[in-house]
Coordinates of C-alpha atoms in Angstrom, one line a residue:
X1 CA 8.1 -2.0 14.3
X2 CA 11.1 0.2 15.2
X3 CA 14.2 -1.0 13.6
X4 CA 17.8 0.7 14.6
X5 CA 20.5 0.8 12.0
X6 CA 24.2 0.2 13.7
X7 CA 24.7 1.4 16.8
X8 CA 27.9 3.6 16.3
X9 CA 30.1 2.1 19.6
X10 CA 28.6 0.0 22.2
X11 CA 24.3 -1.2 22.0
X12 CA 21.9 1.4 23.6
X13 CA 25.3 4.0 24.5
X14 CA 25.6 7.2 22.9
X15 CA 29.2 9.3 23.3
X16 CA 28.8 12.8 23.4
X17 CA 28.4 13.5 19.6
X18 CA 27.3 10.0 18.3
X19 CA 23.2 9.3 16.9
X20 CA 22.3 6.5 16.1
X21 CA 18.9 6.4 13.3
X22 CA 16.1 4.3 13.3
X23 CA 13.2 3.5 11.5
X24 CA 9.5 3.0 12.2
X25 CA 6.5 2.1 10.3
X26 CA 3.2 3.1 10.3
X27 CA 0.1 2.0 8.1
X28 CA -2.1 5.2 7.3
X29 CA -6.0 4.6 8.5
X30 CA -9.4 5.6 7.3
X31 CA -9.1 8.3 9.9
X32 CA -6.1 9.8 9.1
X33 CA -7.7 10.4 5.4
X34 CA -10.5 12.1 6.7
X35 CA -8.4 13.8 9.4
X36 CA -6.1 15.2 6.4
X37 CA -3.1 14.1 8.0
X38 CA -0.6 11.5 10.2
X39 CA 0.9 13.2 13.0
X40 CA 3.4 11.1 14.6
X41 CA 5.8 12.5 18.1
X42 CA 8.9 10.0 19.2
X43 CA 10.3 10.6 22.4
X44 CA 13.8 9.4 23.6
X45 CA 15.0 9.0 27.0
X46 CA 18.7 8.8 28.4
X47 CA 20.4 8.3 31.8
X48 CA 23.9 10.3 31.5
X49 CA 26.6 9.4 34.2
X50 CA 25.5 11.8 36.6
X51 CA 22.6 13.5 37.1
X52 CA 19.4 13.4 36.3
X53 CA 17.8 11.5 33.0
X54 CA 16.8 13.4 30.0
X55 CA 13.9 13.4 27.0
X56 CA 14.1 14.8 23.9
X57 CA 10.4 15.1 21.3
X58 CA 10.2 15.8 18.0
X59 CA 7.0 15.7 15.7
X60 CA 6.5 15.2 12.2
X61 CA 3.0 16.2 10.7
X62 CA 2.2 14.8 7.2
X63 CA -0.2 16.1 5.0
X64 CA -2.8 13.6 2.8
X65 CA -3.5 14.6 -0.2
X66 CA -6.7 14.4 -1.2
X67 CA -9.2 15.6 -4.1
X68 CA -12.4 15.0 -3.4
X69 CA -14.8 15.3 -6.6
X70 CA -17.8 13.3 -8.2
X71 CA -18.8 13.1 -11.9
X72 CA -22.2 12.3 -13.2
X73 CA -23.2 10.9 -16.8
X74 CA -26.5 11.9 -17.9
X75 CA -28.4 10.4 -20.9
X76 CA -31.7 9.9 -22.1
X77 CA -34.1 7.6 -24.1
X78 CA -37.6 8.0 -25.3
X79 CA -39.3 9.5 -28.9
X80 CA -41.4 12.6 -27.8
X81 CA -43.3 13.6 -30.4
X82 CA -46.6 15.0 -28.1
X83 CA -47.4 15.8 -24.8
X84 CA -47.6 12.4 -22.7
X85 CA -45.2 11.1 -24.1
X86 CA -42.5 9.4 -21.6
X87 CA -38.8 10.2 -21.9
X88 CA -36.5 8.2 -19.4
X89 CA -33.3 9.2 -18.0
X90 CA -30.5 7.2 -16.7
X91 CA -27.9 9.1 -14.3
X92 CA -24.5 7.4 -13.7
X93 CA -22.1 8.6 -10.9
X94 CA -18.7 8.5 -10.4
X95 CA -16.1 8.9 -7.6
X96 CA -13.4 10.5 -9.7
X97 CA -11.6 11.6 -5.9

């Protein structure tokens, strides 16, 4: 949802020298995370008095940070005391990302 704050003189009219800010909204996705970042463009569009319209772009690119990393746990059970004998081991992995 785009929301505008106050529109400084008259709704959707912009003097020479007036803004006007407003904010948007945007719920990061799976793909984004693996993609590293949300890259997001907004584009205005205005009719002056005279002439022809204009468009103005900006971008904003910004970064996920990640850490990817996995820890595993190791242990073991079993008596050896030949050859034959059986010695079990349990693994145990964690995403620690």
């Amino acid at each position: 949802d785009l929301v505008y704050a106050e529109w400084p003189g008259a709704p959707n009219v912009l003097a020479p020298g007036e803004s006007v800010t407003a904010t948007a909204t945007y719920t990061v996705t799976q793909a984004d995370v693996d993609a590293g970042s949300v890259e997001n463009t907004a584009t205005v569009s205005g009719t002056p008095p005279t002439g022809d319209p204009v468009d103005g772009t900006d971008t904003e690119v910004v970064p996920i940070d990640s850490d990817p990393s996995i820890e595993v746990v190791k242990s073991a059970s079993g008596e050896v005391a030949a050859a034959g004998d059986v010695v079990t081991y349990e693994f145990e992995a964690t995403n620690t990302g």
